[in-house]
Structures are given as structure tokens and as C-alpha cells.
mmCIF file of C-alpha atoms in Angstrom:
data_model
loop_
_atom_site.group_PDB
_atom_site.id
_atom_site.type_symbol
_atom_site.label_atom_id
_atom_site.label_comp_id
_atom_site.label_asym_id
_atom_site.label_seq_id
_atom_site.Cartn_x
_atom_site.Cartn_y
_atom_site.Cartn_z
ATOM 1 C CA UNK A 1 -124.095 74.191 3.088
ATOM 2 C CA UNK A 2 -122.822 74.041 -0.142
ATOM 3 C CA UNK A 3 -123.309 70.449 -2.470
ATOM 4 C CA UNK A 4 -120.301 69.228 -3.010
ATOM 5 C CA UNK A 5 -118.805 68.807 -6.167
ATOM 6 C CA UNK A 6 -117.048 66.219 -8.234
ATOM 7 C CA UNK A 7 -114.882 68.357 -10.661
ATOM 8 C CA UNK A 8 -113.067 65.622 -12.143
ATOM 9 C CA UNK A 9 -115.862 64.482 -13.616
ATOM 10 C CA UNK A 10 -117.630 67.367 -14.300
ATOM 11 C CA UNK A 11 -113.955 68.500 -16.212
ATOM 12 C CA UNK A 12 -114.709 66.450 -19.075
ATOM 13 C CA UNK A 13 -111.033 64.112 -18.559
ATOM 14 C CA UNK A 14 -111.265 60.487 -20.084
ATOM 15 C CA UNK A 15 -109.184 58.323 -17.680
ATOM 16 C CA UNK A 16 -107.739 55.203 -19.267
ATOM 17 C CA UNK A 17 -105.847 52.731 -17.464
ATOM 18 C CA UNK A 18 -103.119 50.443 -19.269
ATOM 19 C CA UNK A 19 -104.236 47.806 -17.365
ATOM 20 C CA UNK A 20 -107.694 47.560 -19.035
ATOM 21 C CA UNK A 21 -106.050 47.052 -22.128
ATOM 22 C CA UNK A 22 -104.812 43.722 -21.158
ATOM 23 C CA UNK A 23 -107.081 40.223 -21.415
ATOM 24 C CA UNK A 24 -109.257 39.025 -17.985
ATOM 25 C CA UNK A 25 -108.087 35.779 -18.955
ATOM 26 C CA UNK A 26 -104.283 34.995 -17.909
ATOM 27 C CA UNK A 27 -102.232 33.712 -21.192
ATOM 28 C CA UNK A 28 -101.053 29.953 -20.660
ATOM 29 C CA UNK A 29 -97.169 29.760 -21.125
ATOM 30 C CA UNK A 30 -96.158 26.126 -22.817
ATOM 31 C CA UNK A 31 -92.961 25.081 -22.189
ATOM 32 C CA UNK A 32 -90.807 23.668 -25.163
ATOM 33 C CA UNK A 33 -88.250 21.968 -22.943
ATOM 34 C CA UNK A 34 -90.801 19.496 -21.783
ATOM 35 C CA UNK A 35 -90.763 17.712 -24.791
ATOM 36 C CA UNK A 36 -86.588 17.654 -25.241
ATOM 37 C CA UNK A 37 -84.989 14.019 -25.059
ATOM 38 C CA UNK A 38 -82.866 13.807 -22.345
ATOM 39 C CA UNK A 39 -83.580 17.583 -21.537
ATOM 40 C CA UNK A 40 -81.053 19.022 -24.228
ATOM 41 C CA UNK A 41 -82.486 17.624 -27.917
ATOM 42 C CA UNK A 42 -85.829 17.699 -29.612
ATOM 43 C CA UNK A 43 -86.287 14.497 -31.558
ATOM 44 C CA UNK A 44 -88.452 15.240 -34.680
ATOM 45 C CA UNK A 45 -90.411 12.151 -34.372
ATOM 46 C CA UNK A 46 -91.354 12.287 -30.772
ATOM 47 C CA UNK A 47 -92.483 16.037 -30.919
ATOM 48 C CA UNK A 48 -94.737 15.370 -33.762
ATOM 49 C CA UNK A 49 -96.128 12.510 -32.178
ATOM 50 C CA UNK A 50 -96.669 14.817 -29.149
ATOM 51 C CA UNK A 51 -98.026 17.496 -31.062
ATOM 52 C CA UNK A 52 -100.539 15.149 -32.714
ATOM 53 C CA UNK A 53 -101.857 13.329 -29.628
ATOM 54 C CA UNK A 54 -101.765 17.282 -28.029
ATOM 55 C CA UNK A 55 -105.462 18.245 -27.272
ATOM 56 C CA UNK A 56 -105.462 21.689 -28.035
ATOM 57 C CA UNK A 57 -108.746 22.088 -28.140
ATOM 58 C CA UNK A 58 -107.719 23.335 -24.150
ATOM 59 C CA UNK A 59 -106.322 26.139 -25.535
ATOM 60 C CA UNK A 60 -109.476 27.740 -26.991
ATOM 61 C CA UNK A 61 -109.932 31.380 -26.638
ATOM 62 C CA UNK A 62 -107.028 31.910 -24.411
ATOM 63 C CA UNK A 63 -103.758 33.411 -25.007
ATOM 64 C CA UNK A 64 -100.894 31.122 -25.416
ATOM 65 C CA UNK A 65 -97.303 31.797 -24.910
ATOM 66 C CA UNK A 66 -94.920 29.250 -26.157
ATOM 67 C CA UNK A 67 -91.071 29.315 -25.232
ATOM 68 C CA UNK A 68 -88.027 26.987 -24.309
ATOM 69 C CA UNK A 69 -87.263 27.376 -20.607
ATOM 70 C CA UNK A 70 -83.315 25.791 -20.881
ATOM 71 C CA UNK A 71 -80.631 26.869 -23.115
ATOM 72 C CA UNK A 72 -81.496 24.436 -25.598
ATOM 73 C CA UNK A 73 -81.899 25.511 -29.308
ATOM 74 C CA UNK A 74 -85.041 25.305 -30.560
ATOM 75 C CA UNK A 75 -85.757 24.693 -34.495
ATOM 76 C CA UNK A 76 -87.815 27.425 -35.802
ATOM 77 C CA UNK A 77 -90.256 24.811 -37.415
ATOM 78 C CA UNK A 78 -90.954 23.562 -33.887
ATOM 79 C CA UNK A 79 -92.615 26.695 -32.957
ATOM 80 C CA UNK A 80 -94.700 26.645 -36.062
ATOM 81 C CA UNK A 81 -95.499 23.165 -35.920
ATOM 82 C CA UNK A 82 -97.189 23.792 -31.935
ATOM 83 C CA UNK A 83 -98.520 27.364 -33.507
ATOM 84 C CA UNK A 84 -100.369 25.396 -36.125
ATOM 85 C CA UNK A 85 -102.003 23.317 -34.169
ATOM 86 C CA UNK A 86 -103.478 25.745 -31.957
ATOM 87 C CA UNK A 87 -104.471 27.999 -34.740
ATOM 88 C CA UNK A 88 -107.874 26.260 -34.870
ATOM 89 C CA UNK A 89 -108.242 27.138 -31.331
ATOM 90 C CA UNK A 90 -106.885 30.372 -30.666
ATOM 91 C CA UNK A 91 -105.105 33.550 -32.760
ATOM 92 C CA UNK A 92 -103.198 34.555 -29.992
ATOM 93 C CA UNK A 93 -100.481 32.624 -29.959
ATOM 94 C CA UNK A 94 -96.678 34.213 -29.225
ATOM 95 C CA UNK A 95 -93.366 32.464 -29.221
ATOM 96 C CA UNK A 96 -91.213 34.234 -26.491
ATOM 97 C CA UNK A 97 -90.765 35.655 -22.927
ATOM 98 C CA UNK A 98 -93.875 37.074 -21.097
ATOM 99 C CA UNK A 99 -93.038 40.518 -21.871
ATOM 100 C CA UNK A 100 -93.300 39.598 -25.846
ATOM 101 C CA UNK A 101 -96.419 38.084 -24.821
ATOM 102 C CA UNK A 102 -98.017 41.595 -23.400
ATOM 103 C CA UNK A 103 -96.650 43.527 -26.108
ATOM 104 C CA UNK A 104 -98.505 41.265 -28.508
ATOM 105 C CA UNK A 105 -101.823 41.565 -26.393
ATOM 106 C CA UNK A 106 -101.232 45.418 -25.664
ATOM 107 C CA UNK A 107 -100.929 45.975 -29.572
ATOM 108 C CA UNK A 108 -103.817 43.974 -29.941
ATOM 109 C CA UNK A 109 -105.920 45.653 -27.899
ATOM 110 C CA UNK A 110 -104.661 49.384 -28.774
ATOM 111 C CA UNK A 111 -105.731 48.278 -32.647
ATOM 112 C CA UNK A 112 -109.384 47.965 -31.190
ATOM 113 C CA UNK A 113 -109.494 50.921 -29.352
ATOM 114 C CA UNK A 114 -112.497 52.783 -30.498
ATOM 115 C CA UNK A 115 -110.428 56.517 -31.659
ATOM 116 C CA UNK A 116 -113.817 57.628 -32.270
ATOM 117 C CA UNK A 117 -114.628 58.149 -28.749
ATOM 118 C CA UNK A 118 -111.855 59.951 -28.012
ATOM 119 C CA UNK A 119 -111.392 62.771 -30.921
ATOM 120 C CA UNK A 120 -110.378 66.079 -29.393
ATOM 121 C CA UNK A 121 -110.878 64.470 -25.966
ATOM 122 C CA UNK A 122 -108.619 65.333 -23.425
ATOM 123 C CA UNK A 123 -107.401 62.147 -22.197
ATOM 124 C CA UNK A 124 -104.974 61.179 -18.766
ATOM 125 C CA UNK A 125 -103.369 57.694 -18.802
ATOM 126 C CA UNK A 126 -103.038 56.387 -15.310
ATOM 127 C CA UNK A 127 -99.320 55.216 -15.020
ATOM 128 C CA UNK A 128 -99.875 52.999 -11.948
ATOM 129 C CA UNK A 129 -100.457 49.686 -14.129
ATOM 130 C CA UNK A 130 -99.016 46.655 -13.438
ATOM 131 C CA UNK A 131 -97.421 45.801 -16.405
ATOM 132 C CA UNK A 132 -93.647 44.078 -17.532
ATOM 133 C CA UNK A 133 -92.813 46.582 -19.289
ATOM 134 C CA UNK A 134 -94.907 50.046 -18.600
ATOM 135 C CA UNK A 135 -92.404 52.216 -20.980
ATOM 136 C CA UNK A 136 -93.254 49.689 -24.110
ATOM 137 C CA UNK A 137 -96.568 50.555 -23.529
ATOM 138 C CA UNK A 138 -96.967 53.668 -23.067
ATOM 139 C CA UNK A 139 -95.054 54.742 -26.038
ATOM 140 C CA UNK A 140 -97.342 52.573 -28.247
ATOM 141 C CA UNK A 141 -100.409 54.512 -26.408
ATOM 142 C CA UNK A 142 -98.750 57.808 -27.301
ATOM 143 C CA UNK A 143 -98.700 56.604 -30.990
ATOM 144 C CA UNK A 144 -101.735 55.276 -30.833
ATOM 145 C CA UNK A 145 -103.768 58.671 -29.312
ATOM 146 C CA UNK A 146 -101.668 61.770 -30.276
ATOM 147 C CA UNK A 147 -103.082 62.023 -34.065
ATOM 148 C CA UNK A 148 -106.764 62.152 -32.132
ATOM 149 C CA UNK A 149 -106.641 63.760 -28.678
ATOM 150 C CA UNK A 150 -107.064 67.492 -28.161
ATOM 151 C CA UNK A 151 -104.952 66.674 -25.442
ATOM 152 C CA UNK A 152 -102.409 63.871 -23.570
ATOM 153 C CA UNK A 153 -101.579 63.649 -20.311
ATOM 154 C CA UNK A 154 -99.968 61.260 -17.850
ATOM 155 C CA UNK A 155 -101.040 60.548 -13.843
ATOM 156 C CA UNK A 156 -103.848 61.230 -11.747
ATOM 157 C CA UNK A 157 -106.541 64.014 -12.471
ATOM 158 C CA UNK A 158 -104.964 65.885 -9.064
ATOM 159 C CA UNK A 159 -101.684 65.795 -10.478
ATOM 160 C CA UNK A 160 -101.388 65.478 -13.882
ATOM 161 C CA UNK A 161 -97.737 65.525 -16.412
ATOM 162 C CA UNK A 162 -98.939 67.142 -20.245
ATOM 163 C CA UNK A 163 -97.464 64.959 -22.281
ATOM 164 C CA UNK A 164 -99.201 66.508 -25.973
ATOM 165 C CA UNK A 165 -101.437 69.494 -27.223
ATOM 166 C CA UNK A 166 -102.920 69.969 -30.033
ATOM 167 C CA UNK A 167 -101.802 73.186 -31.316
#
């Protein structure tokens, strides 16, 4: 009987998965509209007061998204203000919706990526990642790759959509 074969991985395909280029660790979302007076006005006094007696030393090394969930308008300074005091703590820190939040840690991640590896590679990206916004990211990972693959491709090594080659 013959051995069986893996040819996918005898082919020489790197497989990456959009979902790997997200954090293990779930970003914390702080809520602005907490701290409004009567749920419609943020009182200068009482949200520095809150942002000093804040321990964000809870924050450390984890992603932190930080938005207004009413209607309310938010000074600009008050997002600074929290974003300063969990500098010391953590770098990732985005003011918006949870979709601004991935795009931030998607970018992130796709300026680590080690291109090295994959010069003239031929590369699939799996498109079954669980994202907020899979077309975002997929056009940043077709920025990111096309000056170094030999080839792009999207799917599943069975079934696969080119996407770029090299000429």
C-alpha cells in the first residue's frame, strides 16, 4: 500500500490566519459615561478627581479601549487626560468603538510581522477569522505582503482564490 501523503505541506504554502494576528489577552473597554454627572455632563473637577484616585496600575499590559457609551459629548482633553494616565501602564490605548480598537491591534501586529520569513514565499490567508471587520484587515495584509511574497492567495490550501503574482 502506498504511504500516504500530506501535499499541503510538502507544497511549500505558508498558511496565516488573521486571527493570530490579534492579542490572547481580550482589550478592556472603559466607559466614559460612567463618570458623567447626572448621566449627560462631565464635570472637570470630579473626573480629575476620578482619574487621580483611578488605579491604573490594573491596566498593565492589556489593551484598553476607552469610549462614551451615551450621546453625550465628550471633551477631547478627557480622553487624553484617562490616556495619560494609563500610559505608564500600557501603550495600547484607543479612544473609539471596538472595531477602531482591532484595527489599532491588527496594524500593530502586521508592523511586527517578521517579512523576512516570508520573501518569495507563497503565502494563503485563511479568510475564516473572526474578526469586526475582516475587509479592513485584509486589505492592510495585502499591503503589508504583496512587496515580499512570490505569491498571495486567499482560502484554504484545497481551494484557494490568487489574489497576487509576482511577475
Amino acid at each position: 500500500m502506498e504511504e500516504i501523503k500530506n501535499k499541503v505541506k510538502e507544497s511549500g504554502l505558508i498558511q496565516l490566519d488573521l486571527a493570530d494576528f490579534l492579542p490572547k489577552v481580550n482589550p478592556v473597554s472603559l466607559d466614559l459615561s460612567e463618570q458623567l454627572w447626572q448621566g449627560l455632563v462631565l464635570r472637570e473637577k470630579d473626573f480629575r478627581a476620578w482619574v487621580k484616585e483611578n488605579d491604573w496600575s490594573t491596566y498593565g499590559g492589556v489593551p484598553v479601549r476607552v469610549f462614551c457609551n451615551t450621546d453625550a459629548v465628550i471633551p477631547t482633553w478627557a480622553y487624553m487626560l484617562v490616556t495619560s494616565a494609563l500610559a505608564p501602564y500600557t501603550q495600547d490605548v484607543v479612544a473609539g468603538s471596538a472595531a477602531v480598537m482591532e484595527h489599532f491591534l491588527l496594524s500593530k501586529a502586521l508592523k511586527e510581522l517578521d517579512l523576512a520569513s516570508l520573501r518569495d514565499q507563497r503565502v494563503i490567508v485563511k479568510g475564516c477569522a473572526n474578526l469586526l471587520d475582516q475587509e479592513y484587515a485584509l486589505t492592510q495584509l495585502v499591503l503589508t505582503l504583496r512587496p515580499v511574497v512570490k505569491s498571495l492567495m486567499f482560502g484554504e490550501p484545497c481551494s484557494t482564490v490568487p489574489i497576487y503574482k509576482k511577475s
